[in-house]
Amino acid sequence: MPKHTLIAYVEDVPGVLNRVASLFRRRNFNIDSLTVGRTEQAGVSRLTVVVDATDAGARIVEANLYKLVNVLRVDDLTHKPALNRELGLVKVKVTAATRSQVLEFVDMFRARVVDVDEESLVIEVTGTPEKIGKFEMVLRPYGILELVRTGSVSMARGHDKLSANPPLVRAEVAASAADDHSHAGVSMSV
């Protein structure tokens, strides 16, 4: 099943991540990767969700995300030129005989050693998820003791911002509802 990368701008309030994860659970979509971080705009966080879904399934997810109260904007980066990066930390077993071989792979993958022990190295590697996967593959024969990956973060290429100051959709709807008394008491999230 193809993977889709969705970017969701959400209000930075407690419970948002739980609501988003619950939506994916209820709709039976498998989250391949999920990362959350602050944006340049105060009070707005950005979720990068990689999900196993068809094009139609991704549109259903996107539409359902908009139904969540704290979701401000959703963009599907799947078919747009974008940068995808991930961070991986790998603790690999080494001996006197294998240490130099592992260090050659570290150089080859433009990774770096962040901790050294007599019997292990901890290596930090960044890049596309495919690069991290290949790095893991070449180190596996040496004995990976521990591995952690952050999940993918994505950004559209080019000078245009994907979402310049995403509008606070809920606030705008509330303000327009206050101006238009015929909608008083109606709560909308999109």
PDB file of C-alpha atoms in Angstrom:
ATOM      1  CA  MET A   1       0.000   0.000   0.000  1.00  0.00           C
ATOM      2  CA  PRO A   2       1.412   3.439  -0.868  1.00  0.00           C
ATOM      3  CA  LYS A   3       2.500   5.850   1.823  1.00  0.00           C
ATOM      4  CA  HIS A   4       1.058   9.334   2.090  1.00  0.00           C
ATOM      5  CA  THR A   5       2.660  12.222   3.934  1.00  0.00           C
ATOM      6  CA  LEU A   6       0.138  14.548   5.540  1.00  0.00           C
ATOM      7  CA  ILE A   7       1.049  17.781   7.287  1.00  0.00           C
ATOM      8  CA  ALA A   8      -1.454  18.988   9.875  1.00  0.00           C
ATOM      9  CA  TYR A   9      -1.221  22.329  11.632  1.00  0.00           C
ATOM     10  CA  VAL A  10      -2.919  22.087  14.990  1.00  0.00           C
ATOM     11  CA  GLU A  11      -3.485  24.272  18.012  1.00  0.00           C
ATOM     12  CA  ASP A  12      -0.843  23.655  20.651  1.00  0.00           C
ATOM     13  CA  VAL A  13      -3.213  22.522  23.389  1.00  0.00           C
ATOM     14  CA  PRO A  14      -3.419  19.350  25.495  1.00  0.00           C
ATOM     15  CA  GLY A  15      -5.231  16.391  23.971  1.00  0.00           C
ATOM     16  CA  VAL A  16      -4.750  17.212  20.284  1.00  0.00           C
ATOM     17  CA  LEU A  17      -2.366  14.351  19.614  1.00  0.00           C
ATOM     18  CA  ASN A  18      -4.760  11.931  21.309  1.00  0.00           C
ATOM     19  CA  ARG A  19      -7.618  13.131  19.094  1.00  0.00           C
ATOM     20  CA  VAL A  20      -5.551  12.757  15.934  1.00  0.00           C
ATOM     21  CA  ALA A  21      -4.310   9.276  16.890  1.00  0.00           C
ATOM     22  CA  SER A  22      -7.845   8.238  17.827  1.00  0.00           C
ATOM     23  CA  LEU A  23      -9.102   9.353  14.417  1.00  0.00           C
ATOM     24  CA  PHE A  24      -6.592   7.102  12.682  1.00  0.00           C
ATOM     25  CA  ARG A  25      -7.520   4.212  15.000  1.00  0.00           C
ATOM     26  CA  ARG A  26     -11.250   4.652  14.414  1.00  0.00           C
ATOM     27  CA  ARG A  27     -10.797   4.816  10.628  1.00  0.00           C
ATOM     28  CA  ASN A  28      -8.438   1.812  10.727  1.00  0.00           C
ATOM     29  CA  PHE A  29      -5.486   3.561   9.059  1.00  0.00           C
ATOM     30  CA  ASN A  30      -2.012   2.449  10.050  1.00  0.00           C
ATOM     31  CA  ILE A  31       0.287   5.317  11.057  1.00  0.00           C
ATOM     32  CA  ASP A  32       3.734   4.556   9.652  1.00  0.00           C
ATOM     33  CA  SER A  33       5.339   7.567  11.310  1.00  0.00           C
ATOM     34  CA  LEU A  34       4.150  10.507  13.404  1.00  0.00           C
ATOM     35  CA  THR A  35       6.203  13.501  14.484  1.00  0.00           C
ATOM     36  CA  VAL A  36       5.093  16.662  16.246  1.00  0.00           C
ATOM     37  CA  GLY A  37       6.899  19.939  16.792  1.00  0.00           C
ATOM     38  CA  ARG A  38       6.419  23.651  17.213  1.00  0.00           C
ATOM     39  CA  THR A  39       6.234  25.992  14.245  1.00  0.00           C
ATOM     40  CA  GLU A  40       7.299  29.580  13.644  1.00  0.00           C
ATOM     41  CA  GLN A  41       3.850  30.667  14.813  1.00  0.00           C
ATOM     42  CA  ALA A  42       3.182  30.733  18.556  1.00  0.00           C
ATOM     43  CA  GLY A  43       0.446  28.368  19.642  1.00  0.00           C
ATOM     44  CA  VAL A  44       0.607  26.262  16.477  1.00  0.00           C
ATOM     45  CA  SER A  45       2.199  22.813  16.229  1.00  0.00           C
ATOM     46  CA  ARG A  46       2.900  20.835  13.109  1.00  0.00           C
ATOM     47  CA  LEU A  47       2.247  17.132  12.771  1.00  0.00           C
ATOM     48  CA  THR A  48       3.875  15.086  10.041  1.00  0.00           C
ATOM     49  CA  VAL A  49       1.916  11.889   9.581  1.00  0.00           C
ATOM     50  CA  VAL A  50       3.008   9.157   7.194  1.00  0.00           C
ATOM     51  CA  VAL A  51       0.121   6.793   6.657  1.00  0.00           C
ATOM     52  CA  ASP A  52      -0.416   3.643   4.614  1.00  0.00           C
ATOM     53  CA  ALA A  53      -3.320   4.611   2.373  1.00  0.00           C
ATOM     54  CA  THR A  54      -4.508   4.848  -1.199  1.00  0.00           C
ATOM     55  CA  ASP A  55      -5.125   8.302  -2.711  1.00  0.00           C
ATOM     56  CA  ALA A  56      -8.806   7.982  -1.845  1.00  0.00           C
ATOM     57  CA  GLY A  57      -7.968   6.837   1.680  1.00  0.00           C
ATOM     58  CA  ALA A  58      -5.613   9.786   2.170  1.00  0.00           C
ATOM     59  CA  ARG A  59      -8.392  12.179   1.114  1.00  0.00           C
ATOM     60  CA  ILE A  60     -10.718  10.558   3.649  1.00  0.00           C
ATOM     61  CA  VAL A  61      -8.101  10.992   6.365  1.00  0.00           C
ATOM     62  CA  GLU A  62      -7.530  14.619   5.346  1.00  0.00           C
ATOM     63  CA  ALA A  63     -11.271  15.360   5.396  1.00  0.00           C
ATOM     64  CA  ASN A  64     -11.644  13.724   8.787  1.00  0.00           C
ATOM     65  CA  LEU A  65      -8.700  15.650  10.195  1.00  0.00           C
ATOM     66  CA  TYR A  66     -10.502  18.861   9.272  1.00  0.00           C
ATOM     67  CA  LYS A  67     -13.421  17.714  11.399  1.00  0.00           C
ATOM     68  CA  LEU A  68     -11.261  17.793  14.514  1.00  0.00           C
ATOM     69  CA  VAL A  69     -11.737  21.006  16.457  1.00  0.00           C
ATOM     70  CA  ASN A  70      -8.050  21.835  16.954  1.00  0.00           C
ATOM     71  CA  VAL A  71      -6.882  21.125  13.394  1.00  0.00           C
ATOM     72  CA  LEU A  72      -6.183  24.357  11.517  1.00  0.00           C
ATOM     73  CA  ARG A  73      -4.909  23.157   8.148  1.00  0.00           C
ATOM     74  CA  VAL A  74      -3.973  19.918   6.428  1.00  0.00           C
ATOM     75  CA  ASP A  75      -1.720  19.494   3.385  1.00  0.00           C
ATOM     76  CA  ASP A  76      -0.893  16.311   1.508  1.00  0.00           C
ATOM     77  CA  LEU A  77       2.774  16.444   0.446  1.00  0.00           C
ATOM     78  CA  THR A  78       2.763  13.034  -1.191  1.00  0.00           C
ATOM     79  CA  HIS A  79       2.766  14.212  -4.796  1.00  0.00           C
ATOM     80  CA  LYS A  80       4.567  17.530  -4.241  1.00  0.00           C
ATOM     81  CA  PRO A  81       8.335  18.148  -4.341  1.00  0.00           C
ATOM     82  CA  ALA A  82       9.362  17.841  -0.715  1.00  0.00           C
ATOM     83  CA  LEU A  83      12.256  17.163   1.625  1.00  0.00           C
ATOM     84  CA  ASN A  84      11.809  14.186   3.928  1.00  0.00           C
ATOM     85  CA  ARG A  85      14.236  13.681   6.779  1.00  0.00           C
ATOM     86  CA  GLU A  86      14.538  11.426   9.771  1.00  0.00           C
ATOM     87  CA  LEU A  87      17.008  11.051  12.642  1.00  0.00           C
ATOM     88  CA  GLY A  88      18.252   7.674  13.771  1.00  0.00           C
ATOM     89  CA  LEU A  89      20.401   6.675  16.738  1.00  0.00           C
ATOM     90  CA  VAL A  90      22.053   3.288  16.447  1.00  0.00           C
ATOM     91  CA  LYS A  91      23.988   1.516  19.186  1.00  0.00           C
ATOM     92  CA  VAL A  92      26.099  -1.118  17.466  1.00  0.00           C
ATOM     93  CA  LYS A  93      28.371  -3.780  18.926  1.00  0.00           C
ATOM     94  CA  VAL A  94      32.055  -3.436  17.951  1.00  0.00           C
ATOM     95  CA  THR A  95      35.270  -5.296  18.610  1.00  0.00           C
ATOM     96  CA  ALA A  96      38.843  -4.261  17.967  1.00  0.00           C
ATOM     97  CA  ALA A  97      38.601  -6.020  14.629  1.00  0.00           C
ATOM     98  CA  THR A  98      35.252  -4.519  13.505  1.00  0.00           C
ATOM     99  CA  ARG A  99      35.512  -0.954  14.863  1.00  0.00           C
ATOM    100  CA  SER A 100      37.292   0.426  11.769  1.00  0.00           C
ATOM    101  CA  GLN A 101      34.814  -1.275   9.439  1.00  0.00           C
ATOM    102  CA  VAL A 102      31.881   0.305  11.261  1.00  0.00           C
ATOM    103  CA  LEU A 103      33.617   3.700  11.191  1.00  0.00           C
ATOM    104  CA  GLU A 104      33.980   3.389   7.408  1.00  0.00           C
ATOM    105  CA  PHE A 105      30.210   2.983   7.139  1.00  0.00           C
ATOM    106  CA  VAL A 106      29.763   5.996   9.418  1.00  0.00           C
ATOM    107  CA  ASP A 107      31.813   8.087   6.971  1.00  0.00           C
ATOM    108  CA  MET A 108      30.108   6.596   3.942  1.00  0.00           C
ATOM    109  CA  PHE A 109      26.638   7.521   5.267  1.00  0.00           C
ATOM    110  CA  ARG A 110      27.782  10.944   6.568  1.00  0.00           C
ATOM    111  CA  ALA A 111      26.762   9.869  10.046  1.00  0.00           C
ATOM    112  CA  ARG A 112      28.669  10.635  13.225  1.00  0.00           C
ATOM    113  CA  VAL A 113      29.667   8.808  16.353  1.00  0.00           C
ATOM    114  CA  VAL A 114      28.102  10.421  19.433  1.00  0.00           C
ATOM    115  CA  ASP A 115      29.187   7.924  22.091  1.00  0.00           C
ATOM    116  CA  VAL A 116      32.101   5.521  22.339  1.00  0.00           C
ATOM    117  CA  ASP A 117      32.441   2.499  24.573  1.00  0.00           C
ATOM    118  CA  GLU A 118      34.895  -0.407  24.588  1.00  0.00           C
ATOM    119  CA  GLU A 119      32.265  -2.706  23.125  1.00  0.00           C
ATOM    120  CA  SER A 120      29.877  -0.365  21.317  1.00  0.00           C
ATOM    121  CA  LEU A 121      29.410   2.840  19.366  1.00  0.00           C
ATOM    122  CA  VAL A 122      26.345   5.066  19.307  1.00  0.00           C
ATOM    123  CA  ILE A 123      25.920   6.590  15.880  1.00  0.00           C
ATOM    124  CA  GLU A 124      23.671   9.467  14.839  1.00  0.00           C
ATOM    125  CA  VAL A 125      22.475   9.448  11.252  1.00  0.00           C
ATOM    126  CA  THR A 126      20.077  11.788   9.481  1.00  0.00           C
ATOM    127  CA  GLY A 127      18.536  11.579   6.055  1.00  0.00           C
ATOM    128  CA  THR A 128      15.673  10.095   4.170  1.00  0.00           C
ATOM    129  CA  PRO A 129      13.904   7.144   5.765  1.00  0.00           C
ATOM    130  CA  GLU A 130      15.410   4.971   3.007  1.00  0.00           C
ATOM    131  CA  LYS A 131      18.941   6.083   3.925  1.00  0.00           C
ATOM    132  CA  ILE A 132      18.347   5.295   7.598  1.00  0.00           C
ATOM    133  CA  GLY A 133      17.002   1.890   6.577  1.00  0.00           C
ATOM    134  CA  LYS A 134      20.079   1.123   4.476  1.00  0.00           C
ATOM    135  CA  PHE A 135      22.380   2.246   7.275  1.00  0.00           C
ATOM    136  CA  GLU A 136      20.555  -0.090   9.628  1.00  0.00           C
ATOM    137  CA  MET A 137      20.886  -2.895   7.072  1.00  0.00           C
ATOM    138  CA  VAL A 138      24.688  -2.570   6.753  1.00  0.00           C
ATOM    139  CA  LEU A 139      25.187  -2.413  10.532  1.00  0.00           C
ATOM    140  CA  ARG A 140      22.892  -5.327  11.347  1.00  0.00           C
ATOM    141  CA  PRO A 141      25.582  -8.012  10.768  1.00  0.00           C
ATOM    142  CA  TYR A 142      27.782  -6.350  13.417  1.00  0.00           C
ATOM    143  CA  GLY A 143      25.020  -6.582  16.021  1.00  0.00           C
ATOM    144  CA  ILE A 144      22.658  -3.694  16.632  1.00  0.00           C
ATOM    145  CA  LEU A 145      22.143  -3.398  20.379  1.00  0.00           C
ATOM    146  CA  GLU A 146      19.572  -0.616  20.224  1.00  0.00           C
ATOM    147  CA  LEU A 147      17.960   1.480  17.522  1.00  0.00           C
ATOM    148  CA  VAL A 148      15.602   4.445  17.630  1.00  0.00           C
ATOM    149  CA  ARG A 149      14.185   6.451  14.722  1.00  0.00           C
ATOM    150  CA  THR A 150      12.315   9.729  15.059  1.00  0.00           C
ATOM    151  CA  GLY A 151       9.921   9.307  12.195  1.00  0.00           C
ATOM    152  CA  SER A 152       9.786  11.432   9.114  1.00  0.00           C
ATOM    153  CA  VAL A 153       9.497  15.222   9.014  1.00  0.00           C
ATOM    154  CA  SER A 154       8.693  16.854   5.696  1.00  0.00           C
ATOM    155  CA  MET A 155       8.793  20.288   4.129  1.00  0.00           C
ATOM    156  CA  ALA A 156       7.813  21.421   0.649  1.00  0.00           C
ATOM    157  CA  ARG A 157      10.660  22.456  -1.635  1.00  0.00           C
ATOM    158  CA  GLY A 158      10.889  25.917  -3.117  1.00  0.00           C
ATOM    159  CA  HIS A 159      10.457  29.433  -1.864  1.00  0.00           C
ATOM    160  CA  ASP A 160       6.729  29.250  -1.200  1.00  0.00           C
ATOM    161  CA  LYS A 161       5.731  28.421   2.309  1.00  0.00           C
ATOM    162  CA  LEU A 162       3.484  25.424   2.558  1.00  0.00           C
ATOM    163  CA  SER A 163       1.358  27.325   4.974  1.00  0.00           C
ATOM    164  CA  ALA A 164       2.290  30.881   5.784  1.00  0.00           C
ATOM    165  CA  ASN A 165       0.762  31.640   9.151  1.00  0.00           C
ATOM    166  CA  PRO A 166      -1.976  29.055   8.960  1.00  0.00           C
ATOM    167  CA  PRO A 167      -5.286  30.664   9.710  1.00  0.00           C
ATOM    168  CA  LEU A 168      -6.895  29.912  12.993  1.00  0.00           C
ATOM    169  CA  VAL A 169      -9.918  28.435  11.284  1.00  0.00           C
ATOM    170  CA  ARG A 170     -11.907  27.919  14.455  1.00  0.00           C
ATOM    171  CA  ALA A 171     -11.341  31.487  15.607  1.00  0.00           C
ATOM    172  CA  GLU A 172     -12.337  32.898  12.218  1.00  0.00           C
ATOM    173  CA  VAL A 173     -15.511  30.843  12.173  1.00  0.00           C
ATOM    174  CA  ALA A 174     -16.344  31.952  15.702  1.00  0.00           C
ATOM    175  CA  ALA A 175     -15.714  35.616  14.783  1.00  0.00           C
ATOM    176  CA  SER A 176     -17.852  35.442  11.642  1.00  0.00           C
ATOM    177  CA  ALA A 177     -20.587  33.635  13.578  1.00  0.00           C
ATOM    178  CA  ALA A 178     -20.557  36.470  16.127  1.00  0.00           C
ATOM    179  CA  ASP A 179     -20.961  39.007  13.284  1.00  0.00           C
ATOM    180  CA  ASP A 180     -23.756  37.014  11.736  1.00  0.00           C
ATOM    181  CA  HIS A 181     -26.352  36.549  14.474  1.00  0.00           C
ATOM    182  CA  SER A 182     -28.243  33.974  12.415  1.00  0.00           C
ATOM    183  CA  HIS A 183     -25.426  31.498  13.209  1.00  0.00           C
ATOM    184  CA  ALA A 184     -25.187  32.313  16.908  1.00  0.00           C
ATOM    185  CA  GLY A 185     -24.627  29.184  18.914  1.00  0.00           C
ATOM    186  CA  VAL A 186     -23.409  27.152  15.931  1.00  0.00           C
ATOM    187  CA  SER A 187     -20.036  25.576  16.500  1.00  0.00           C
ATOM    188  CA  MET A 188     -17.950  24.773  13.443  1.00  0.00           C
ATOM    189  CA  SER A 189     -14.438  23.489  13.154  1.00  0.00           C
ATOM    190  CA  VAL A 190     -13.797  23.981   9.456  1.00  0.00           C
TER     191      VAL A 190
END
